[in-house]
Amino acid sequence: MSKIALIVELDVAPARLDEYMPLLQIHRTRCLKDEPGTLRIDVLRPQADPTKVLIYVVYRDEAAFIAHANGPLRARHYKEADGMLSGASGKKCTLLD
């Protein structure tokens, strides 16, 4: 079983960035606590574009990735962040150890 890494780029509404970042940190904490297959989450802010937020996530395996993608924590986060995000894109990768 290979670990799965996900790199997500979020477009945050500039006027809502200060409101969104604490929500993202709460989401990070919930996922690491309540999803045993979520191994790591790093939140990054590109210096060149402060309206973007990058998230680097490592999952134990494909099943853990699917569990998060279809799970209640992801749905809850997007509900709480309603109106704060104007777009998102991601790349799913196999983590090479």
mmCIF file of N, CA and C in Angstrom:
data_model
loop_
_atom_site.group_PDB
_atom_site.id
_atom_site.type_symbol
_atom_site.label_atom_id
_atom_site.label_comp_id
_atom_site.label_asym_id
_atom_site.label_seq_id
_atom_site.Cartn_x
_atom_site.Cartn_y
_atom_site.Cartn_z
ATOM 1 N N MET A 1 0.833 -1.188 0.000
ATOM 2 C CA MET A 1 0.000 0.000 0.000
ATOM 3 C C MET A 1 0.874 1.246 0.000
ATOM 4 N N SER A 2 0.598 2.105 -0.932
ATOM 5 C CA SER A 2 1.330 3.363 -1.012
ATOM 6 C C SER A 2 0.577 4.464 -0.306
ATOM 7 N N LYS A 3 1.321 5.345 0.322
ATOM 8 C CA LYS A 3 0.719 6.536 0.901
ATOM 9 C C LYS A 3 0.295 7.458 -0.236
ATOM 10 N N ILE A 4 -0.762 8.202 0.015
ATOM 11 C CA ILE A 4 -1.288 9.155 -0.950
ATOM 12 C C ILE A 4 -1.030 10.565 -0.423
ATOM 13 N N ALA A 5 -0.537 11.427 -1.286
ATOM 14 C CA ALA A 5 -0.369 12.838 -0.945
ATOM 15 C C ALA A 5 -1.325 13.650 -1.804
ATOM 16 N N LEU A 6 -1.892 14.651 -1.215
ATOM 17 C CA LEU A 6 -2.792 15.541 -1.928
ATOM 18 C C LEU A 6 -2.273 16.962 -1.747
ATOM 19 N N ILE A 7 -2.155 17.668 -2.855
ATOM 20 C CA ILE A 7 -1.757 19.068 -2.828
ATOM 21 C C ILE A 7 -2.942 19.862 -3.360
ATOM 22 N N VAL A 8 -3.512 20.697 -2.508
ATOM 23 C CA VAL A 8 -4.709 21.454 -2.863
ATOM 24 C C VAL A 8 -4.377 22.938 -2.863
ATOM 25 N N GLU A 9 -4.843 23.636 -3.882
ATOM 26 C CA GLU A 9 -4.724 25.094 -3.937
ATOM 27 C C GLU A 9 -6.120 25.674 -3.793
ATOM 28 N N LEU A 10 -6.306 26.480 -2.773
ATOM 29 C CA LEU A 10 -7.589 27.121 -2.513
ATOM 30 C C LEU A 10 -7.512 28.593 -2.882
ATOM 31 N N ASP A 11 -8.549 29.083 -3.531
ATOM 32 C CA ASP A 11 -8.688 30.510 -3.815
ATOM 33 C C ASP A 11 -9.621 31.079 -2.754
ATOM 34 N N VAL A 12 -9.094 31.936 -1.918
ATOM 35 C CA VAL A 12 -9.861 32.494 -0.810
ATOM 36 C C VAL A 12 -10.267 33.922 -1.156
ATOM 37 N N ALA A 13 -11.518 34.243 -0.889
ATOM 38 C CA ALA A 13 -11.979 35.617 -1.101
ATOM 39 C C ALA A 13 -11.123 36.546 -0.246
ATOM 40 N N PRO A 14 -10.443 37.537 -0.851
ATOM 41 C CA PRO A 14 -9.511 38.380 -0.098
ATOM 42 C C PRO A 14 -10.113 38.992 1.164
ATOM 43 N N ALA A 15 -11.345 39.425 1.104
ATOM 44 C CA ALA A 15 -11.973 40.062 2.263
ATOM 45 C C ALA A 15 -12.297 39.059 3.373
ATOM 46 N N ARG A 16 -12.214 37.755 3.073
ATOM 47 C CA ARG A 16 -12.585 36.732 4.056
ATOM 48 C C ARG A 16 -11.385 35.919 4.543
ATOM 49 N N LEU A 17 -10.184 36.271 4.097
ATOM 50 C CA LEU A 17 -8.995 35.485 4.422
ATOM 51 C C LEU A 17 -8.767 35.380 5.934
ATOM 52 N N ASP A 18 -8.869 36.482 6.641
ATOM 53 C CA ASP A 18 -8.650 36.460 8.097
ATOM 54 C C ASP A 18 -9.703 35.626 8.816
ATOM 55 N N GLU A 19 -10.873 35.525 8.234
ATOM 56 C CA GLU A 19 -11.947 34.709 8.799
ATOM 57 C C GLU A 19 -11.745 33.225 8.462
ATOM 58 N N TYR A 20 -11.217 32.969 7.268
ATOM 59 C CA TYR A 20 -11.076 31.587 6.806
ATOM 60 C C TYR A 20 -9.926 30.839 7.480
ATOM 61 N N MET A 21 -8.806 31.480 7.697
ATOM 62 C CA MET A 21 -7.626 30.776 8.199
ATOM 63 C C MET A 21 -7.862 30.061 9.527
ATOM 64 N N PRO A 22 -8.526 30.655 10.508
ATOM 65 C CA PRO A 22 -8.804 29.900 11.740
ATOM 66 C C PRO A 22 -9.699 28.679 11.489
ATOM 67 N N LEU A 23 -10.653 28.794 10.567
ATOM 68 C CA LEU A 23 -11.497 27.644 10.226
ATOM 69 C C LEU A 23 -10.663 26.509 9.648
ATOM 70 N N LEU A 24 -9.705 26.862 8.807
ATOM 71 C CA LEU A 24 -8.846 25.842 8.207
ATOM 72 C C LEU A 24 -7.999 25.158 9.273
ATOM 73 N N GLN A 25 -7.490 25.909 10.221
ATOM 74 C CA GLN A 25 -6.695 25.309 11.294
ATOM 75 C C GLN A 25 -7.548 24.369 12.166
ATOM 76 N N ILE A 26 -8.792 24.746 12.415
ATOM 77 C CA ILE A 26 -9.705 23.875 13.159
ATOM 78 C C ILE A 26 -9.965 22.600 12.371
ATOM 79 N N HIS A 27 -10.175 22.738 11.070
ATOM 80 C CA HIS A 27 -10.384 21.568 10.207
ATOM 81 C C HIS A 27 -9.160 20.645 10.249
ATOM 82 N N ARG A 28 -7.990 21.228 10.174
ATOM 83 C CA ARG A 28 -6.749 20.451 10.241
ATOM 84 C C ARG A 28 -6.701 19.641 11.538
ATOM 85 N N THR A 29 -6.978 20.291 12.652
ATOM 86 C CA THR A 29 -6.947 19.621 13.951
ATOM 87 C C THR A 29 -7.968 18.488 14.013
ATOM 88 N N ARG A 30 -9.179 18.741 13.533
ATOM 89 C CA ARG A 30 -10.221 17.702 13.528
ATOM 90 C C ARG A 30 -9.783 16.486 12.714
ATOM 91 N N CYS A 31 -9.264 16.739 11.522
ATOM 92 C CA CYS A 31 -8.870 15.627 10.637
ATOM 93 C C CYS A 31 -7.772 14.787 11.273
ATOM 94 N N LEU A 32 -6.767 15.429 11.818
ATOM 95 C CA LEU A 32 -5.661 14.684 12.431
ATOM 96 C C LEU A 32 -6.120 13.901 13.660
ATOM 97 N N LYS A 33 -7.107 14.411 14.364
ATOM 98 C CA LYS A 33 -7.609 13.745 15.568
ATOM 99 C C LYS A 33 -8.583 12.618 15.224
ATOM 100 N N ASP A 34 -9.500 12.870 14.291
ATOM 101 C CA ASP A 34 -10.638 11.976 14.074
ATOM 102 C C ASP A 34 -10.534 11.085 12.838
ATOM 103 N N GLU A 35 -9.533 11.292 12.018
ATOM 104 C CA GLU A 35 -9.331 10.447 10.835
ATOM 105 C C GLU A 35 -7.982 9.753 10.974
ATOM 106 N N PRO A 36 -7.960 8.519 11.474
ATOM 107 C CA PRO A 36 -6.680 7.839 11.712
ATOM 108 C C PRO A 36 -5.842 7.660 10.450
ATOM 109 N N GLY A 37 -6.455 7.674 9.281
ATOM 110 C CA GLY A 37 -5.706 7.525 8.038
ATOM 111 C C GLY A 37 -5.106 8.808 7.513
ATOM 112 N N THR A 38 -5.460 9.940 8.128
ATOM 113 C CA THR A 38 -4.861 11.219 7.760
ATOM 114 C C THR A 38 -3.623 11.397 8.621
ATOM 115 N N LEU A 39 -2.459 11.344 7.980
ATOM 116 C CA LEU A 39 -1.192 11.310 8.705
ATOM 117 C C LEU A 39 -0.546 12.675 8.902
ATOM 118 N N ARG A 40 -0.775 13.582 7.953
ATOM 119 C CA ARG A 40 -0.092 14.878 8.010
ATOM 120 C C ARG A 40 -0.889 15.896 7.221
ATOM 121 N N ILE A 41 -0.948 17.117 7.749
ATOM 122 C CA ILE A 41 -1.556 18.227 7.013
ATOM 123 C C ILE A 41 -0.696 19.457 7.265
ATOM 124 N N ASP A 42 -0.175 20.014 6.191
ATOM 125 C CA ASP A 42 0.578 21.263 6.267
ATOM 126 C C ASP A 42 -0.214 22.339 5.523
ATOM 127 N N VAL A 43 -0.320 23.508 6.106
ATOM 128 C CA VAL A 43 -0.998 24.643 5.491
ATOM 129 C C VAL A 43 0.073 25.647 5.094
ATOM 130 N N LEU A 44 0.032 26.080 3.835
ATOM 131 C CA LEU A 44 1.063 26.968 3.294
ATOM 132 C C LEU A 44 0.413 28.197 2.668
ATOM 133 N N ARG A 45 1.076 29.336 2.805
ATOM 134 C CA ARG A 45 0.621 30.566 2.155
ATOM 135 C C ARG A 45 1.691 31.014 1.173
ATOM 136 N N PRO A 46 1.401 30.977 -0.125
ATOM 137 C CA PRO A 46 2.371 31.458 -1.101
ATOM 138 C C PRO A 46 2.678 32.938 -0.873
ATOM 139 N N GLN A 47 3.938 33.264 -0.866
ATOM 140 C CA GLN A 47 4.335 34.652 -0.626
ATOM 141 C C GLN A 47 3.923 35.564 -1.770
ATOM 142 N N ALA A 48 3.875 35.031 -2.974
ATOM 143 C CA ALA A 48 3.578 35.856 -4.143
ATOM 144 C C ALA A 48 2.079 36.130 -4.323
ATOM 145 N N ASP A 49 1.209 35.346 -3.670
ATOM 146 C CA ASP A 49 -0.225 35.536 -3.851
ATOM 147 C C ASP A 49 -0.959 35.231 -2.550
ATOM 148 N N PRO A 50 -1.232 36.258 -1.756
ATOM 149 C CA PRO A 50 -1.840 36.039 -0.444
ATOM 150 C C PRO A 50 -3.303 35.590 -0.489
ATOM 151 N N THR A 51 -3.918 35.558 -1.669
ATOM 152 C CA THR A 51 -5.300 35.076 -1.753
ATOM 153 C C THR A 51 -5.358 33.563 -1.948
ATOM 154 N N LYS A 52 -4.211 32.932 -2.051
ATOM 155 C CA LYS A 52 -4.143 31.480 -2.221
ATOM 156 C C LYS A 52 -3.689 30.837 -0.917
ATOM 157 N N VAL A 53 -4.173 29.637 -0.703
ATOM 158 C CA VAL A 53 -3.728 28.809 0.403
ATOM 159 C C VAL A 53 -3.469 27.423 -0.175
ATOM 160 N N LEU A 54 -2.327 26.859 0.168
ATOM 161 C CA LEU A 54 -2.001 25.506 -0.265
ATOM 162 C C LEU A 54 -2.098 24.573 0.935
ATOM 163 N N ILE A 55 -2.590 23.389 0.671
ATOM 164 C CA ILE A 55 -2.678 22.375 1.720
ATOM 165 C C ILE A 55 -1.982 21.125 1.194
ATOM 166 N N TYR A 56 -1.075 20.591 1.984
ATOM 167 C CA TYR A 56 -0.370 19.347 1.669
ATOM 168 C C TYR A 56 -0.833 18.312 2.685
ATOM 169 N N VAL A 57 -1.459 17.248 2.193
ATOM 170 C CA VAL A 57 -2.023 16.221 3.072
ATOM 171 C C VAL A 57 -1.435 14.869 2.697
ATOM 172 N N VAL A 58 -1.110 14.074 3.701
ATOM 173 C CA VAL A 58 -0.646 12.704 3.477
ATOM 174 C C VAL A 58 -1.639 11.760 4.132
ATOM 175 N N TYR A 59 -2.103 10.801 3.330
ATOM 176 C CA TYR A 59 -3.023 9.767 3.798
ATOM 177 C C TYR A 59 -2.297 8.431 3.837
ATOM 178 N N ARG A 60 -2.689 7.582 4.750
ATOM 179 C CA ARG A 60 -2.077 6.262 4.912
ATOM 180 C C ARG A 60 -2.151 5.436 3.624
ATOM 181 N N ASP A 61 -3.276 5.551 2.921
ATOM 182 C CA ASP A 61 -3.489 4.771 1.701
ATOM 183 C C ASP A 61 -4.696 5.331 0.955
ATOM 184 N N GLU A 62 -5.032 4.685 -0.140
ATOM 185 C CA GLU A 62 -6.162 5.121 -0.963
ATOM 186 C C GLU A 62 -7.472 5.100 -0.168
ATOM 187 N N ALA A 63 -7.662 4.082 0.651
ATOM 188 C CA ALA A 63 -8.891 3.975 1.444
ATOM 189 C C ALA A 63 -9.039 5.168 2.393
ATOM 190 N N ALA A 64 -7.951 5.612 2.990
ATOM 191 C CA ALA A 64 -8.000 6.771 3.897
ATOM 192 C C ALA A 64 -8.327 8.039 3.120
ATOM 193 N N PHE A 65 -7.779 8.161 1.921
ATOM 194 C CA PHE A 65 -8.093 9.312 1.072
ATOM 195 C C PHE A 65 -9.587 9.337 0.745
ATOM 196 N N ILE A 66 -10.125 8.194 0.348
ATOM 197 C CA ILE A 66 -11.549 8.105 0.000
ATOM 198 C C ILE A 66 -12.414 8.382 1.225
ATOM 199 N N ALA A 67 -12.002 7.852 2.377
ATOM 200 C CA ALA A 67 -12.769 8.090 3.606
ATOM 201 C C ALA A 67 -12.847 9.585 3.916
ATOM 202 N N HIS A 68 -11.753 10.304 3.722
ATOM 203 C CA HIS A 68 -11.778 11.748 3.964
ATOM 204 C C HIS A 68 -12.634 12.446 2.905
ATOM 205 N N ALA A 69 -12.425 12.092 1.651
ATOM 206 C CA ALA A 69 -13.135 12.757 0.554
ATOM 207 C C ALA A 69 -14.644 12.618 0.687
ATOM 208 N N ASN A 70 -15.097 11.496 1.197
ATOM 209 C CA ASN A 70 -16.531 11.238 1.329
ATOM 210 C C ASN A 70 -17.040 11.407 2.756
ATOM 211 N N GLY A 71 -16.164 11.857 3.638
ATOM 212 C CA GLY A 71 -16.504 11.886 5.056
ATOM 213 C C GLY A 71 -17.152 13.163 5.541
ATOM 214 N N PRO A 72 -17.608 13.128 6.776
ATOM 215 C CA PRO A 72 -18.327 14.265 7.341
ATOM 216 C C PRO A 72 -17.447 15.480 7.649
ATOM 217 N N LEU A 73 -16.166 15.279 7.922
ATOM 218 C CA LEU A 73 -15.323 16.428 8.268
ATOM 219 C C LEU A 73 -15.101 17.340 7.068
ATOM 220 N N ARG A 74 -14.887 16.754 5.903
ATOM 221 C CA ARG A 74 -14.708 17.558 4.693
ATOM 222 C C ARG A 74 -15.986 18.336 4.384
ATOM 223 N N ALA A 75 -17.125 17.644 4.458
ATOM 224 C CA ALA A 75 -18.410 18.300 4.198
ATOM 225 C C ALA A 75 -18.653 19.432 5.202
ATOM 226 N N ARG A 76 -18.330 19.184 6.455
ATOM 227 C CA ARG A 76 -18.511 20.201 7.489
ATOM 228 C C ARG A 76 -17.653 21.422 7.206
ATOM 229 N N HIS A 77 -16.399 21.184 6.808
ATOM 230 C CA HIS A 77 -15.507 22.309 6.540
ATOM 231 C C HIS A 77 -16.038 23.180 5.404
ATOM 232 N N TYR A 78 -16.464 22.556 4.319
ATOM 233 C CA TYR A 78 -16.968 23.352 3.193
ATOM 234 C C TYR A 78 -18.254 24.081 3.561
ATOM 235 N N LYS A 79 -19.056 23.499 4.415
ATOM 236 C CA LYS A 79 -20.264 24.192 4.879
ATOM 237 C C LYS A 79 -19.880 25.406 5.723
ATOM 238 N N GLU A 80 -18.941 25.238 6.645
ATOM 239 C CA GLU A 80 -18.495 26.345 7.504
ATOM 240 C C GLU A 80 -17.815 27.449 6.701
ATOM 241 N N ALA A 81 -17.162 27.084 5.601
ATOM 242 C CA ALA A 81 -16.418 28.047 4.783
ATOM 243 C C ALA A 81 -17.248 28.606 3.629
ATOM 244 N N ASP A 82 -18.536 28.378 3.662
ATOM 245 C CA ASP A 82 -19.411 28.831 2.585
ATOM 246 C C ASP A 82 -19.215 30.324 2.310
ATOM 247 N N GLY A 83 -18.961 30.654 1.067
ATOM 248 C CA GLY A 83 -18.772 32.038 0.660
ATOM 249 C C GLY A 83 -17.360 32.570 0.823
ATOM 250 N N MET A 84 -16.486 31.777 1.449
ATOM 251 C CA MET A 84 -15.104 32.229 1.662
ATOM 252 C C MET A 84 -14.167 31.760 0.557
ATOM 253 N N LEU A 85 -14.546 30.696 -0.137
ATOM 254 C CA LEU A 85 -13.695 30.129 -1.182
ATOM 255 C C LEU A 85 -14.320 30.371 -2.543
ATOM 256 N N SER A 86 -13.482 30.781 -3.485
ATOM 257 C CA SER A 86 -13.985 31.000 -4.840
ATOM 258 C C SER A 86 -13.514 29.920 -5.801
ATOM 259 N N GLY A 87 -12.712 29.003 -5.327
ATOM 260 C CA GLY A 87 -12.261 27.912 -6.172
ATOM 261 C C GLY A 87 -11.251 27.043 -5.456
ATOM 262 N N ALA A 88 -11.077 25.855 -6.001
ATOM 263 C CA ALA A 88 -10.102 24.919 -5.445
ATOM 264 C C ALA A 88 -9.670 23.967 -6.551
ATOM 265 N N SER A 89 -8.408 23.588 -6.500
ATOM 266 C CA SER A 89 -7.905 22.570 -7.425
ATOM 267 C C SER A 89 -6.898 21.724 -6.665
ATOM 268 N N GLY A 90 -6.763 20.492 -7.088
ATOM 269 C CA GLY A 90 -5.857 19.616 -6.373
ATOM 270 C C GLY A 90 -5.149 18.633 -7.272
ATOM 271 N N LYS A 91 -4.068 18.113 -6.758
ATOM 272 C CA LYS A 91 -3.301 17.053 -7.422
ATOM 273 C C LYS A 91 -3.123 15.924 -6.433
ATOM 274 N N LYS A 92 -3.556 14.736 -6.832
ATOM 275 C CA LYS A 92 -3.389 13.550 -6.015
ATOM 276 C C LYS A 92 -2.132 12.839 -6.485
ATOM 277 N N CYS A 93 -1.285 12.470 -5.549
ATOM 278 C CA CYS A 93 0.015 11.896 -5.871
ATOM 279 C C CYS A 93 0.268 10.629 -5.054
ATOM 280 N N THR A 94 1.109 9.786 -5.577
ATOM 281 C CA THR A 94 1.629 8.661 -4.802
ATOM 282 C C THR A 94 2.884 9.161 -4.109
ATOM 283 N N LEU A 95 2.953 8.974 -2.808
ATOM 284 C CA LEU A 95 4.116 9.412 -2.038
ATOM 285 C C LEU A 95 5.216 8.388 -2.189
ATOM 286 N N LEU A 96 6.360 8.820 -2.649
ATOM 287 C CA LEU A 96 7.512 7.928 -2.820
ATOM 288 C C LEU A 96 8.357 7.965 -1.564
ATOM 289 N N ASP A 97 8.445 6.868 -0.887
ATOM 290 C CA ASP A 97 9.244 6.785 0.353
ATOM 291 C C ASP A 97 10.688 6.473 0.043
#
